[in-house]
Amino acid sequence: MTRHFLRDDDITPAEQSTILDLAVRLKRDRFQARPLEGPQTVAVIFDKSSTRTRVSFAVGIADLGGIPLIISTASSQLGGKETASDTARVLERQVAAIVWRTYAQSGLEEMAAGTRVPVVNALSDDFHPCQLLADFLTIREHRGDLAGLTVSFLGDGASNMAQSYLLAGATAGMHVRIACPAEYSPAADVVAAARARAAETGGSISVIPDPVAAADGADVIVTDTWVSMGKEDEKAARVKTFGGYQVDTALMARAKDDALFLHCLPADRGYEVAAEVIDGPQSVIWDEAENRLHAQKALLVWLFEQNAADTAPARKAGF
């Protein structure tokens, strides 16, 4: 059965740790793993505009010995005349993997069901699992073991970042707090899945309305834009609703003295985060952005290892 990475709990706690360990090794020596030598091609499909995702996957695939084939759905048949599953059946005969930055999670699920090569969620409306691998690599670099740390996400609890923090954080054995207005709470099934995973790992999950309570004693503070792509017409209402959730110096002072600040970028300075925080000494956003490269390379290497017996030609990770 082909292994895909569509949401953060598609991997076990042990597998998450293995991927992060591999990311550390690949960051130390970028070219030690070359599973795509040939070169083989990876399709990287974009429904949404991108900077970090496009650059990190393109560079990472090249580092692994392969060629990134960048596809815009606006200039392809995907999403128009052709279904995701039919596109997958075409691509699987020519590429080693499919990476897709899209809107509906259901499209990724359809594509994965219709192909024998690994499909990676580079972002959907529901989850952003590759970003979480980068975030956790960053936290590990600065704070060591993830298990037992308290990470607090402030803002839109229904966002892909908040929902990925729930699942990935529970998988890592972290104590995850989501502070959000009640009308922007994460999906009930995602919270339930996170709590089930946390029960296995010793982590915990809480969804609360109070940003100050969420920040108290936290090891990591995270936020994201209040106005995601496709929601620009809601900006005025969202700014009004989320105004009390801005990460400023007063809120950071409620966290631990050595707390980290993370943001997946791009940031809307003066809205979800104050400039003095994002540019301040507790901010690790540039490490976080770089770590997209190393974490995603590790993920691809791991997926190729997992799927080697089911794909042709078989690929060696180099370890």
CSV table of C-alpha atoms in Angstrom, one decimal:
chain,number,residue,atom,x,y,z
A,1,MET,CA,0.0,0.0,0.0
A,2,THR,CA,1.5,3.3,-1.0
A,3,ARG,CA,2.3,5.7,1.8
A,4,HIS,CA,1.2,9.3,1.3
A,5,PHE,CA,1.4,12.4,3.5
A,6,LEU,CA,-1.9,14.2,3.4
A,7,ARG,CA,-2.4,15.2,7.0
A,8,ASP,CA,-0.2,15.3,10.1
A,9,ASP,CA,-1.5,12.1,11.6
A,10,ASP,CA,-0.7,10.0,8.6
A,11,ILE,CA,2.5,9.3,10.4
A,12,THR,CA,3.0,7.7,13.8
A,13,PRO,CA,4.9,9.4,16.6
A,14,ALA,CA,8.0,7.2,15.9
A,15,GLU,CA,7.8,8.0,12.2
A,16,GLN,CA,7.5,11.7,12.9
A,17,SER,CA,10.7,11.5,15.0
A,18,THR,CA,12.5,9.5,12.3
A,19,ILE,CA,11.7,12.1,9.7
A,20,LEU,CA,12.9,14.9,11.9
A,21,ASP,CA,16.1,13.0,12.8
A,22,LEU,CA,16.7,12.6,9.0
A,23,ALA,CA,16.0,16.3,8.5
A,24,VAL,CA,18.8,17.1,11.0
A,25,ARG,CA,21.2,14.9,9.1
A,26,LEU,CA,20.2,16.4,5.7
A,27,LYS,CA,20.6,19.9,7.0
A,28,ARG,CA,24.1,19.1,8.2
A,29,ASP,CA,25.0,17.5,4.8
A,30,ARG,CA,22.6,18.6,2.1
A,31,PHE,CA,23.7,16.2,-0.6
A,32,GLN,CA,24.2,12.9,1.3
A,33,ALA,CA,20.9,11.5,0.1
A,34,ARG,CA,20.3,11.2,-3.7
A,35,PRO,CA,17.2,9.0,-4.2
A,36,LEU,CA,16.2,10.9,-7.3
A,37,GLU,CA,19.4,10.5,-9.3
A,38,GLY,CA,18.7,9.6,-12.8
A,39,PRO,CA,17.4,12.2,-12.7
A,40,GLN,CA,13.8,11.4,-11.8
A,41,THR,CA,11.1,14.0,-11.8
A,42,VAL,CA,8.7,15.1,-9.1
A,43,ALA,CA,5.5,16.9,-10.1
A,44,VAL,CA,4.9,20.0,-7.9
A,45,ILE,CA,1.4,21.4,-8.6
A,46,PHE,CA,0.2,24.8,-7.5
A,47,ASP,CA,-3.4,25.9,-7.3
A,48,LYS,CA,-2.3,28.8,-5.0
A,49,SER,CA,0.5,31.3,-5.2
A,50,SER,CA,3.6,30.5,-3.3
A,51,THR,CA,7.1,31.6,-2.3
A,52,ARG,CA,8.4,29.3,0.4
A,53,THR,CA,6.7,26.1,-0.8
A,54,ARG,CA,7.8,26.6,-4.4
A,55,VAL,CA,11.4,27.4,-3.6
A,56,SER,CA,11.9,24.8,-0.9
A,57,PHE,CA,10.4,21.9,-2.9
A,58,ALA,CA,12.2,22.9,-6.2
A,59,VAL,CA,15.6,23.3,-4.4
A,60,GLY,CA,15.0,20.2,-2.3
A,61,ILE,CA,14.1,18.0,-5.2
A,62,ALA,CA,17.2,19.2,-7.0
A,63,ASP,CA,19.3,18.5,-3.9
A,64,LEU,CA,18.0,14.9,-4.0
A,65,GLY,CA,19.2,14.5,-7.5
A,66,GLY,CA,15.9,15.0,-9.3
A,67,ILE,CA,14.0,17.5,-11.4
A,68,PRO,CA,11.0,19.5,-10.1
A,69,LEU,CA,8.3,19.8,-12.7
A,70,ILE,CA,6.3,22.9,-11.6
A,71,ILE,CA,2.7,22.7,-12.8
A,72,SER,CA,0.1,25.5,-12.5
A,73,THR,CA,-3.5,24.2,-12.6
A,74,ALA,CA,-4.4,27.4,-14.5
A,75,SER,CA,-2.4,26.0,-17.4
A,76,SER,CA,-3.3,22.3,-17.0
A,77,GLN,CA,-6.4,20.2,-17.3
A,78,LEU,CA,-6.5,19.4,-13.6
A,79,GLY,CA,-9.6,20.9,-12.0
A,80,GLY,CA,-11.0,21.7,-15.4
A,81,LYS,CA,-11.7,18.9,-17.8
A,82,GLU,CA,-9.8,16.2,-15.9
A,83,THR,CA,-10.4,14.7,-12.4
A,84,ALA,CA,-7.6,14.5,-9.8
A,85,SER,CA,-7.6,10.7,-10.0
A,86,ASP,CA,-7.3,10.7,-13.8
A,87,THR,CA,-4.4,13.2,-13.6
A,88,ALA,CA,-2.8,11.0,-11.0
A,89,ARG,CA,-2.9,8.0,-13.3
A,90,VAL,CA,-1.2,10.0,-16.0
A,91,LEU,CA,1.5,11.4,-13.7
A,92,GLU,CA,2.4,8.2,-11.9
A,93,ARG,CA,3.8,6.7,-15.1
A,94,GLN,CA,6.2,9.5,-15.5
A,95,VAL,CA,7.1,11.0,-12.0
A,96,ALA,CA,8.4,9.7,-8.7
A,97,ALA,CA,6.0,11.7,-6.5
A,98,ILE,CA,3.3,14.3,-6.6
A,99,VAL,CA,3.3,17.4,-4.4
A,100,TRP,CA,0.1,19.5,-4.5
A,101,ARG,CA,-0.6,22.9,-3.0
A,102,THR,CA,-4.4,23.2,-3.3
A,103,TYR,CA,-7.7,24.1,-1.7
A,104,ALA,CA,-9.9,21.2,-0.9
A,105,GLN,CA,-8.5,18.3,1.1
A,106,SER,CA,-10.8,16.0,-0.8
A,107,GLY,CA,-8.9,16.6,-4.0
A,108,LEU,CA,-5.7,15.4,-2.4
A,109,GLU,CA,-7.5,12.3,-1.1
A,110,GLU,CA,-8.9,11.6,-4.5
A,111,MET,CA,-5.5,11.9,-6.1
A,112,ALA,CA,-3.8,9.7,-3.5
A,113,ALA,CA,-6.5,7.0,-4.0
A,114,GLY,CA,-5.8,6.9,-7.7
A,115,THR,CA,-2.0,6.6,-7.8
A,116,ARG,CA,0.9,4.3,-6.9
A,117,VAL,CA,3.4,7.1,-6.2
A,118,PRO,CA,3.4,9.1,-3.0
A,119,VAL,CA,1.3,12.2,-2.8
A,120,VAL,CA,2.3,15.1,-0.5
A,121,ASN,CA,0.0,17.8,0.8
A,122,ALA,CA,2.0,21.0,0.3
A,123,LEU,CA,-1.0,22.9,1.8
A,124,SER,CA,-4.8,22.5,1.7
A,125,ASP,CA,-7.6,24.4,3.3
A,126,ASP,CA,-7.6,21.9,6.2
A,127,PHE,CA,-4.0,21.1,6.9
A,128,HIS,CA,-0.4,22.3,6.3
A,129,PRO,CA,1.6,19.2,7.4
A,130,CYS,CA,4.9,20.0,5.6
A,131,GLN,CA,5.0,23.4,7.5
A,132,LEU,CA,4.6,21.6,10.8
A,133,LEU,CA,7.6,19.3,10.1
A,134,ALA,CA,9.7,22.5,9.5
A,135,ASP,CA,8.3,24.1,12.6
A,136,PHE,CA,9.1,21.1,14.7
A,137,LEU,CA,12.6,20.9,13.3
A,138,THR,CA,13.0,24.5,14.3
A,139,ILE,CA,11.7,24.0,17.8
A,140,ARG,CA,14.0,20.9,18.3
A,141,GLU,CA,17.0,22.9,17.2
A,142,HIS,CA,16.3,25.6,19.8
A,143,ARG,CA,14.6,23.6,22.6
A,144,GLY,CA,15.5,19.9,22.2
A,145,ASP,CA,12.9,17.2,22.7
A,146,LEU,CA,9.3,18.2,21.7
A,147,ALA,CA,7.5,15.9,24.1
A,148,GLY,CA,6.2,17.9,27.1
A,149,LEU,CA,6.6,21.3,25.6
A,150,THR,CA,3.6,23.7,25.5
A,151,VAL,CA,2.8,25.3,22.2
A,152,SER,CA,0.1,27.9,21.9
A,153,PHE,CA,-1.5,28.9,18.6
A,154,LEU,CA,-3.4,32.2,18.6
A,155,GLY,CA,-5.9,33.3,16.0
A,156,ASP,CA,-8.1,31.4,13.5
A,157,GLY,CA,-8.6,28.0,15.1
A,158,ALA,CA,-10.2,26.7,11.9
A,159,SER,CA,-7.2,27.5,9.8
A,160,ASN,CA,-5.0,24.8,8.3
A,161,MET,CA,-2.1,25.8,10.6
A,162,ALA,CA,-4.1,25.5,13.8
A,163,GLN,CA,-5.5,22.1,12.7
A,164,SER,CA,-2.1,20.8,11.8
A,165,TYR,CA,-0.7,22.0,15.1
A,166,LEU,CA,-3.4,20.0,16.9
A,167,LEU,CA,-2.5,16.7,15.0
A,168,ALA,CA,1.2,17.1,14.7
A,169,GLY,CA,1.6,18.4,18.3
A,170,ALA,CA,-0.4,15.6,19.7
A,171,THR,CA,1.7,13.2,17.7
A,172,ALA,CA,4.9,14.7,19.2
A,173,GLY,CA,3.5,14.5,22.8
A,174,MET,CA,3.2,18.2,23.2
A,175,HIS,CA,0.6,20.2,25.1
A,176,VAL,CA,-1.3,22.1,22.4
A,177,ARG,CA,-3.4,25.2,23.2
A,178,ILE,CA,-5.5,26.8,20.5
A,179,ALA,CA,-6.8,30.3,21.4
A,180,CYS,CA,-9.6,31.4,19.1
A,181,PRO,CA,-13.1,32.9,19.0
A,182,ALA,CA,-15.7,30.3,19.3
A,183,GLU,CA,-17.0,30.8,15.8
A,184,TYR,CA,-13.5,30.1,14.5
A,185,SER,CA,-12.9,26.8,16.4
A,186,PRO,CA,-11.2,23.9,14.7
A,187,ALA,CA,-13.3,21.1,13.3
A,188,ALA,CA,-14.7,18.8,15.9
A,189,ASP,CA,-13.3,15.7,14.2
A,190,VAL,CA,-9.8,17.1,14.0
A,191,VAL,CA,-9.9,17.9,17.8
A,192,ALA,CA,-11.2,14.4,18.5
A,193,ALA,CA,-8.4,12.8,16.4
A,194,ALA,CA,-5.8,15.0,18.1
A,195,ARG,CA,-7.1,14.1,21.6
A,196,ALA,CA,-7.0,10.4,20.7
A,197,ARG,CA,-3.4,10.7,19.5
A,198,ALA,CA,-2.5,12.8,22.6
A,199,ALA,CA,-3.8,10.0,24.8
A,200,GLU,CA,-1.3,7.7,23.2
A,201,THR,CA,1.7,10.1,23.5
A,202,GLY,CA,1.1,11.9,26.8
A,203,GLY,CA,0.3,15.2,25.2
A,204,SER,CA,-2.9,17.2,25.7
A,205,ILE,CA,-5.2,19.4,23.7
A,206,SER,CA,-7.2,22.5,24.7
A,207,VAL,CA,-9.3,24.9,22.7
A,208,ILE,CA,-10.0,28.1,24.6
A,209,PRO,CA,-11.1,31.7,23.8
A,210,ASP,CA,-8.6,33.5,26.0
A,211,PRO,CA,-5.3,34.4,24.3
A,212,VAL,CA,-3.7,35.4,27.6
A,213,ALA,CA,-4.5,32.1,29.3
A,214,ALA,CA,-3.2,30.3,26.2
A,215,ALA,CA,0.1,32.2,26.3
A,216,ASP,CA,0.7,31.8,30.1
A,217,GLY,CA,3.8,29.7,30.6
A,218,ALA,CA,4.0,28.5,27.0
A,219,ASP,CA,7.3,27.3,25.4
A,220,VAL,CA,6.3,28.3,21.9
A,221,ILE,CA,3.8,31.0,20.6
A,222,VAL,CA,2.5,30.6,17.1
A,223,THR,CA,0.2,32.7,14.9
A,224,ASP,CA,-0.7,33.0,11.3
A,225,THR,CA,-2.4,35.5,9.0
A,226,TRP,CA,-6.0,36.3,9.9
A,227,VAL,CA,-6.9,36.5,6.2
A,228,SER,CA,-6.0,33.4,4.3
A,229,MET,CA,-6.0,33.1,0.6
A,230,GLY,CA,-9.5,33.1,-0.8
A,231,LYS,CA,-10.9,34.9,2.2
A,232,GLU,CA,-9.8,38.5,1.3
A,233,ASP,CA,-13.5,39.6,1.1
A,234,GLU,CA,-13.7,38.8,4.9
A,235,LYS,CA,-10.8,40.9,5.9
A,236,ALA,CA,-12.7,43.7,7.7
A,237,ALA,CA,-14.8,41.3,9.7
A,238,ARG,CA,-11.8,39.1,10.5
A,239,VAL,CA,-9.6,42.0,11.7
A,240,LYS,CA,-12.4,43.1,14.0
A,241,THR,CA,-12.9,39.6,15.4
A,242,PHE,CA,-9.3,38.7,15.9
A,243,GLY,CA,-8.1,42.0,17.1
A,244,GLY,CA,-7.6,40.7,20.7
A,245,TYR,CA,-5.4,37.9,19.5
A,246,GLN,CA,-2.4,39.9,18.2
A,247,VAL,CA,0.9,38.6,19.4
A,248,ASP,CA,2.6,41.6,20.9
A,249,THR,CA,5.3,42.1,23.5
A,250,ALA,CA,2.8,42.1,26.4
A,251,LEU,CA,1.5,38.7,25.3
A,252,MET,CA,4.9,37.3,24.7
A,253,ALA,CA,5.8,38.3,28.2
A,254,ARG,CA,3.1,35.9,29.5
A,255,ALA,CA,5.0,33.0,28.0
A,256,LYS,CA,8.3,31.6,29.4
A,257,ASP,CA,11.3,33.9,29.3
A,258,ASP,CA,12.9,31.8,26.6
A,259,ALA,CA,9.7,31.2,24.6
A,260,LEU,CA,10.0,31.0,20.8
A,261,PHE,CA,7.9,32.9,18.3
A,262,LEU,CA,6.9,31.1,15.1
A,263,HIS,CA,5.0,32.3,12.0
A,264,CYS,CA,4.8,30.3,8.7
A,265,LEU,CA,4.8,33.6,6.7
A,266,PRO,CA,3.9,35.7,4.9
A,267,ALA,CA,3.1,37.9,7.9
A,268,ASP,CA,0.7,40.8,8.0
A,269,ARG,CA,2.7,43.0,10.3
A,270,GLY,CA,0.6,45.1,12.7
A,271,TYR,CA,-2.3,42.6,12.5
A,272,GLU,CA,-1.7,39.1,13.8
A,273,VAL,CA,1.8,40.0,15.1
A,274,ALA,CA,3.5,43.2,16.1
A,275,ALA,CA,6.7,44.2,14.3
A,276,GLU,CA,8.8,44.2,17.5
A,277,VAL,CA,7.9,40.5,18.1
A,278,ILE,CA,8.5,39.2,14.6
A,279,ASP,CA,11.8,41.1,14.4
A,280,GLY,CA,12.7,40.5,18.1
A,281,PRO,CA,15.1,38.1,19.8
A,282,GLN,CA,12.5,35.4,20.4
A,283,SER,CA,11.5,35.1,16.8
A,284,VAL,CA,12.9,32.1,14.9
A,285,ILE,CA,10.9,32.7,11.7
A,286,TRP,CA,14.0,32.7,9.3
A,287,ASP,CA,15.2,29.4,10.7
A,288,GLU,CA,11.6,28.1,10.3
A,289,ALA,CA,11.5,29.3,6.7
A,290,GLU,CA,14.8,27.6,5.8
A,291,ASN,CA,13.8,24.4,7.5
A,292,ARG,CA,11.0,23.9,5.0
A,293,LEU,CA,13.8,22.7,2.7
A,294,HIS,CA,15.4,20.3,5.1
A,295,ALA,CA,12.2,18.9,6.5
A,296,GLN,CA,10.6,18.3,3.1
A,297,LYS,CA,13.7,16.6,1.7
A,298,ALA,CA,13.6,14.3,4.7
A,299,LEU,CA,9.9,13.6,4.1
A,300,LEU,CA,10.5,12.7,0.5
A,301,VAL,CA,13.4,10.4,1.3
A,302,TRP,CA,11.4,8.7,4.0
A,303,LEU,CA,8.4,8.2,1.6
A,304,PHE,CA,10.6,6.8,-1.1
A,305,GLU,CA,12.1,4.3,1.5
A,306,GLN,CA,8.6,3.3,2.6
A,307,ASN,CA,7.3,2.8,-0.9
A,308,ALA,CA,10.4,1.3,-2.5
A,309,ALA,CA,8.9,-2.2,-2.7
A,310,ASP,CA,5.7,-0.9,-4.4
A,311,THR,CA,7.2,1.5,-6.9
A,312,ALA,CA,9.3,1.0,-10.0
A,313,PRO,CA,12.1,1.5,-10.3
A,314,ALA,CA,13.0,0.9,-6.6
A,315,ARG,CA,14.8,3.8,-5.1
A,316,LYS,CA,17.6,3.8,-2.6
A,317,ALA,CA,17.7,6.6,0.0
A,318,GLY,CA,21.4,6.5,0.4
A,319,PHE,CA,21.5,5.6,4.1
